[in-house]
Amino acid sequence: MLVLLPPSEGKASSGRGAPLKLESLSLPGLTPAREAVLGELVELCAGDEEKAREVLGLSEGLRGEVAKNTGLRTAGTRSAGEIYTGVLYDALDLASLDTAAKRRAGRSLLVFSGLWGAVRVTDRIPSYRCSMGVKLPGLGALGAHWRAPMADVLPEVAGSGLVLDLRSSAYAAAWKPKGEVAGRTATVRVLHAPTRKVVSHFNKATKGRIVRSLLAGGVAPKGPAELVEALRDLGYVVEAERPGKAGAAWALDVLVDEIH
């Protein structure tokens, strides 16, 4: 099972570990594309601060994020699972999983990123600020920048099992499963059952809880149909829509009564 996650806008501070080594990150086929984004981002942030803040879409209160980006090559690192914070990652709570579940997380979870493309939760990275919606002056839109290298690398990473896609639309733009891989991919929405509307906070929190439930229980569905049954066994209310044509993903709605 491969689980595709969005990153979090908010991030923990960089750690005291050794500085970033791009060649040590998972998915080495993405290294040239990572180097291009990293170089462009550091150069942008080391120049005109106001321009950098505008390009990155940062408010006045986040001005310090520009300075942080200038030191990405020398800053300390932490595991990506520690760097990413926020609602989904709070609910997932990787740190409290037992040893076996943590190993499963290291194998199964892939976090998409405007800067790194995608990383495992065990990869060591510094804290940064660069969303997938950014358009860097020299590279253009990052979603488009990542499509070609992702198309080369991700099908092999997906292996032959279930792909559980929990990404937001901006990050989903960087790689769309196609063909046979798409047929064993399931996308998930979380809906407030009484209104059938997506509410951002509990959408993220419920996705975090779903992933935690699967990891903690050692549940590894082989395909979308098995995932539906596994989630129902775990107590979730799930509506599933099988793809109407070959090469399309399954669409799952998880219904939640309470917003929390």
Short mmCIF file of C-alpha atoms in Angstrom, two decimals:
data_model
loop_
_atom_site.label_atom_id
_atom_site.label_comp_id
_atom_site.label_asym_id
_atom_site.label_seq_id
_atom_site.Cartn_x
_atom_site.Cartn_y
_atom_site.Cartn_z
CA MET A 1 0.00 0.00 0.00
CA LEU A 2 1.24 3.47 -0.91
CA VAL A 3 -0.40 6.46 0.83
CA LEU A 4 -0.04 9.88 -0.82
CA LEU A 5 -0.24 12.78 1.64
CA PRO A 6 -0.15 16.57 1.32
CA PRO A 7 2.44 18.42 3.42
CA SER A 8 1.48 20.98 6.04
CA GLU A 9 1.86 24.73 5.63
CA GLY A 10 3.07 25.00 9.21
CA LYS A 11 6.25 23.10 10.00
CA ALA A 12 8.38 22.36 13.02
CA SER A 13 11.71 24.11 13.27
CA SER A 14 14.77 22.56 11.66
CA GLY A 15 16.57 20.11 13.87
CA ARG A 16 20.15 19.78 15.03
CA GLY A 17 20.95 16.96 12.67
CA ALA A 18 23.43 17.09 9.82
CA PRO A 19 22.61 19.49 6.96
CA LEU A 20 20.55 18.40 3.99
CA LYS A 21 21.99 15.79 1.63
CA LEU A 22 19.80 15.70 -1.44
CA GLU A 23 21.38 12.45 -2.61
CA SER A 24 20.27 10.74 0.60
CA LEU A 25 16.56 11.39 0.06
CA SER A 26 14.24 8.64 -1.14
CA LEU A 27 13.19 8.59 -4.80
CA PRO A 28 16.66 9.53 -6.14
CA GLY A 29 15.23 9.97 -9.62
CA LEU A 30 13.82 13.28 -8.38
CA THR A 31 17.24 14.65 -7.34
CA PRO A 32 17.87 16.87 -10.42
CA ALA A 33 14.40 18.41 -10.15
CA ARG A 34 14.89 18.93 -6.40
CA GLU A 35 18.23 20.64 -6.97
CA ALA A 36 16.62 22.99 -9.50
CA VAL A 37 13.87 24.06 -7.10
CA LEU A 38 16.22 24.32 -4.12
CA GLY A 39 18.69 26.50 -6.02
CA GLU A 40 15.97 28.77 -7.37
CA LEU A 41 14.28 29.11 -3.98
CA VAL A 42 17.47 29.93 -2.07
CA GLU A 43 18.50 32.48 -4.71
CA LEU A 44 15.06 34.12 -4.65
CA CYS A 45 15.01 34.41 -0.86
CA ALA A 46 18.59 35.67 -0.65
CA GLY A 47 17.70 38.57 -2.95
CA ASP A 48 14.80 41.01 -2.73
CA GLU A 49 12.84 40.05 0.41
CA GLU A 50 9.64 41.75 -0.73
CA LYS A 51 9.72 40.00 -4.08
CA ALA A 52 10.35 36.67 -2.37
CA ARG A 53 7.47 37.24 0.03
CA GLU A 54 5.17 38.06 -2.91
CA VAL A 55 6.23 35.00 -4.93
CA LEU A 56 5.79 32.69 -1.95
CA GLY A 57 2.44 34.24 -0.99
CA LEU A 58 3.56 35.09 2.55
CA SER A 59 1.88 37.61 4.80
CA GLU A 60 3.79 40.25 6.72
CA GLY A 61 3.69 38.05 9.79
CA LEU A 62 5.50 35.27 7.91
CA ARG A 63 8.37 37.46 6.71
CA GLY A 64 10.79 35.32 8.72
CA GLU A 65 10.09 32.36 6.44
CA VAL A 66 12.05 34.13 3.67
CA ALA A 67 15.19 34.27 5.81
CA LYS A 68 14.69 30.64 6.80
CA ASN A 69 14.69 29.60 3.15
CA THR A 70 18.05 31.27 2.51
CA GLY A 71 19.75 28.80 4.86
CA LEU A 72 18.23 25.57 3.55
CA ARG A 73 21.56 24.09 2.47
CA THR A 74 23.19 24.52 5.89
CA ALA A 75 20.26 24.22 8.31
CA GLY A 76 19.92 21.18 10.54
CA THR A 77 17.48 18.47 9.52
CA ARG A 78 14.83 16.28 11.10
CA SER A 79 12.77 13.44 9.71
CA ALA A 80 9.95 14.65 7.47
CA GLY A 81 7.52 12.97 9.85
CA GLU A 82 8.68 15.41 12.53
CA ILE A 83 8.91 18.47 10.26
CA TYR A 84 5.32 18.31 9.03
CA THR A 85 2.78 19.43 11.61
CA GLY A 86 -0.84 20.61 11.43
CA VAL A 87 -4.22 18.95 11.68
CA LEU A 88 -3.62 15.84 9.57
CA TYR A 89 -0.24 15.11 11.15
CA ASP A 90 -1.53 15.77 14.67
CA ALA A 91 -4.24 13.17 14.09
CA LEU A 92 -1.79 10.75 12.52
CA ASP A 93 0.59 11.21 15.51
CA LEU A 94 3.46 9.18 14.07
CA ALA A 95 5.56 9.54 17.22
CA SER A 96 3.11 7.52 19.33
CA LEU A 97 2.84 4.55 16.95
CA ASP A 98 4.47 1.32 18.04
CA THR A 99 7.66 0.13 16.35
CA ALA A 100 5.96 -2.11 13.81
CA ALA A 101 3.50 0.62 12.80
CA LYS A 102 6.35 3.12 12.42
CA ARG A 103 8.10 0.72 10.07
CA ARG A 104 4.90 0.43 8.06
CA ALA A 105 4.68 4.24 7.94
CA GLY A 106 8.23 4.47 6.64
CA ARG A 107 7.40 2.06 3.82
CA SER A 108 3.92 3.31 2.97
CA LEU A 109 3.69 7.07 3.42
CA LEU A 110 4.78 9.53 0.75
CA VAL A 111 4.46 13.26 1.43
CA PHE A 112 4.21 15.55 -1.59
CA SER A 113 6.05 18.88 -1.51
CA GLY A 114 6.60 21.92 -3.68
CA LEU A 115 10.30 21.84 -2.82
CA TRP A 116 11.16 18.12 -2.64
CA GLY A 117 8.56 16.67 -5.01
CA ALA A 118 7.80 13.81 -2.63
CA VAL A 119 9.60 12.37 0.40
CA ARG A 120 9.25 9.47 2.79
CA VAL A 121 8.46 10.36 6.40
CA THR A 122 11.90 8.99 7.33
CA ASP A 123 13.79 11.35 4.98
CA ARG A 124 15.73 14.07 6.79
CA ILE A 125 14.90 17.59 5.61
CA PRO A 126 15.13 21.13 7.00
CA SER A 127 12.09 23.26 7.75
CA TYR A 128 11.11 25.34 4.70
CA ARG A 129 8.33 27.33 3.09
CA CYS A 130 7.39 26.63 -0.53
CA SER A 131 3.96 25.36 -1.49
CA MET A 132 3.10 23.53 -4.70
CA GLY A 133 1.09 26.56 -5.88
CA VAL A 134 4.20 28.76 -6.09
CA LYS A 135 5.51 30.02 -9.43
CA LEU A 136 9.27 30.53 -9.17
CA PRO A 137 10.72 33.14 -11.56
CA GLY A 138 13.08 30.76 -13.32
CA LEU A 139 11.07 27.53 -13.20
CA GLY A 140 7.45 28.63 -13.39
CA ALA A 141 4.62 26.77 -11.70
CA LEU A 142 5.94 24.02 -9.45
CA GLY A 143 3.02 21.72 -10.16
CA ALA A 144 4.05 21.69 -13.82
CA HIS A 145 7.76 21.44 -12.97
CA TRP A 146 7.21 18.19 -11.10
CA ARG A 147 4.96 16.41 -13.59
CA ALA A 148 7.62 14.94 -15.88
CA PRO A 149 10.01 13.66 -13.17
CA MET A 150 7.08 12.33 -11.13
CA ALA A 151 5.72 10.50 -14.18
CA ASP A 152 9.09 8.77 -14.52
CA VAL A 153 9.52 7.85 -10.85
CA LEU A 154 6.13 7.32 -9.20
CA PRO A 155 4.75 4.35 -11.19
CA GLU A 156 7.62 2.19 -9.94
CA VAL A 157 7.20 3.49 -6.38
CA ALA A 158 3.50 2.61 -6.55
CA GLY A 159 4.45 -1.04 -7.02
CA SER A 160 1.58 -3.43 -7.60
CA GLY A 161 -0.68 -2.63 -4.64
CA LEU A 162 -3.25 -0.09 -3.49
CA VAL A 163 -2.54 3.62 -3.91
CA LEU A 164 -4.49 5.64 -1.34
CA ASP A 165 -4.52 9.25 -2.50
CA LEU A 166 -5.26 11.76 0.28
CA ARG A 167 -3.66 14.78 -1.38
CA SER A 168 -5.27 18.18 -1.83
CA SER A 169 -5.86 19.34 -5.40
CA ALA A 170 -2.70 21.50 -5.62
CA TYR A 171 -0.49 18.51 -4.80
CA ALA A 172 -2.50 16.05 -6.86
CA ALA A 173 -1.61 18.20 -9.89
CA ALA A 174 2.03 17.10 -9.62
CA TRP A 175 1.24 13.46 -10.39
CA LYS A 176 -1.93 11.81 -11.59
CA PRO A 177 -1.93 8.00 -11.58
CA LYS A 178 -2.67 6.65 -15.03
CA GLY A 179 -3.57 3.39 -16.66
CA GLU A 180 -3.22 0.28 -14.54
CA VAL A 181 -1.99 2.28 -11.52
CA ALA A 182 -5.10 4.47 -11.64
CA GLY A 183 -7.30 1.39 -11.54
CA ARG A 184 -5.93 0.49 -8.10
CA THR A 185 -5.98 4.07 -6.79
CA ALA A 186 -8.61 5.36 -4.37
CA THR A 187 -9.17 9.05 -3.67
CA VAL A 188 -10.94 10.06 -0.47
CA ARG A 189 -13.20 12.92 0.53
CA VAL A 190 -14.44 13.42 4.08
CA LEU A 191 -17.97 14.83 4.25
CA HIS A 192 -19.99 16.18 7.16
CA ALA A 193 -22.86 13.72 6.92
CA PRO A 194 -25.78 16.08 7.74
CA THR A 195 -24.69 18.69 5.18
CA ARG A 196 -22.60 16.52 2.82
CA LYS A 197 -20.05 19.33 2.70
CA VAL A 198 -16.29 19.18 3.05
CA VAL A 199 -15.07 21.07 6.12
CA SER A 200 -11.32 21.59 5.93
CA HIS A 201 -10.36 20.96 9.55
CA PHE A 202 -12.14 17.67 10.12
CA ASN A 203 -11.42 16.59 6.54
CA LYS A 204 -7.71 16.71 7.39
CA ALA A 205 -8.15 15.28 10.88
CA THR A 206 -10.22 12.33 9.67
CA LYS A 207 -7.71 11.53 6.93
CA GLY A 208 -5.00 11.49 9.58
CA ARG A 209 -7.07 9.14 11.73
CA ILE A 210 -7.75 6.84 8.77
CA VAL A 211 -4.05 6.47 8.03
CA ARG A 212 -3.28 5.93 11.70
CA SER A 213 -5.97 3.24 11.95
CA LEU A 214 -4.56 1.37 8.96
CA LEU A 215 -0.97 1.58 10.20
CA ALA A 216 -1.73 0.72 13.82
CA GLY A 217 -3.91 -2.21 12.84
CA GLY A 218 -1.44 -3.57 10.33
CA VAL A 219 -4.18 -3.34 7.69
CA ALA A 220 -2.82 -3.42 4.15
CA PRO A 221 -5.66 -3.63 1.61
CA LYS A 222 -4.56 -4.93 -1.78
CA GLY A 223 -6.96 -2.75 -3.76
CA PRO A 224 -9.75 -0.17 -3.50
CA ALA A 225 -12.53 -2.72 -2.89
CA GLU A 226 -10.57 -4.25 -0.02
CA LEU A 227 -9.91 -0.73 1.34
CA VAL A 228 -13.65 0.00 1.47
CA GLU A 229 -14.25 -3.17 3.48
CA ALA A 230 -11.28 -2.47 5.77
CA LEU A 231 -12.48 1.05 6.55
CA ARG A 232 -15.99 -0.19 7.28
CA ASP A 233 -14.51 -2.83 9.59
CA LEU A 234 -12.66 -0.03 11.37
CA GLY A 235 -15.96 1.76 11.97
CA TYR A 236 -15.98 4.33 9.17
CA VAL A 237 -19.08 5.03 7.08
CA VAL A 238 -17.90 4.80 3.49
CA GLU A 239 -19.64 5.35 0.17
CA ALA A 240 -17.67 4.06 -2.82
CA GLU A 241 -17.95 4.88 -6.49
CA ARG A 242 -16.31 2.40 -8.82
CA PRO A 243 -14.66 3.99 -11.86
CA GLY A 244 -16.87 4.15 -14.91
CA LYS A 245 -14.00 3.42 -17.28
CA ALA A 246 -10.62 1.75 -17.34
CA GLY A 247 -7.72 3.86 -16.14
CA ALA A 248 -9.78 5.88 -13.66
CA ALA A 249 -9.48 5.96 -9.87
CA TRP A 250 -12.07 4.90 -7.32
CA ALA A 251 -13.77 7.75 -5.44
CA LEU A 252 -14.53 7.18 -1.75
CA ASP A 253 -16.59 9.42 0.52
CA VAL A 254 -16.15 8.98 4.26
CA LEU A 255 -19.14 10.40 6.17
CA VAL A 256 -18.63 11.92 9.61
CA ASP A 257 -21.43 13.12 11.87
CA GLU A 258 -19.43 15.26 14.27
CA ILE A 259 -16.98 18.02 13.41
CA HIS A 260 -13.92 17.64 15.62
#
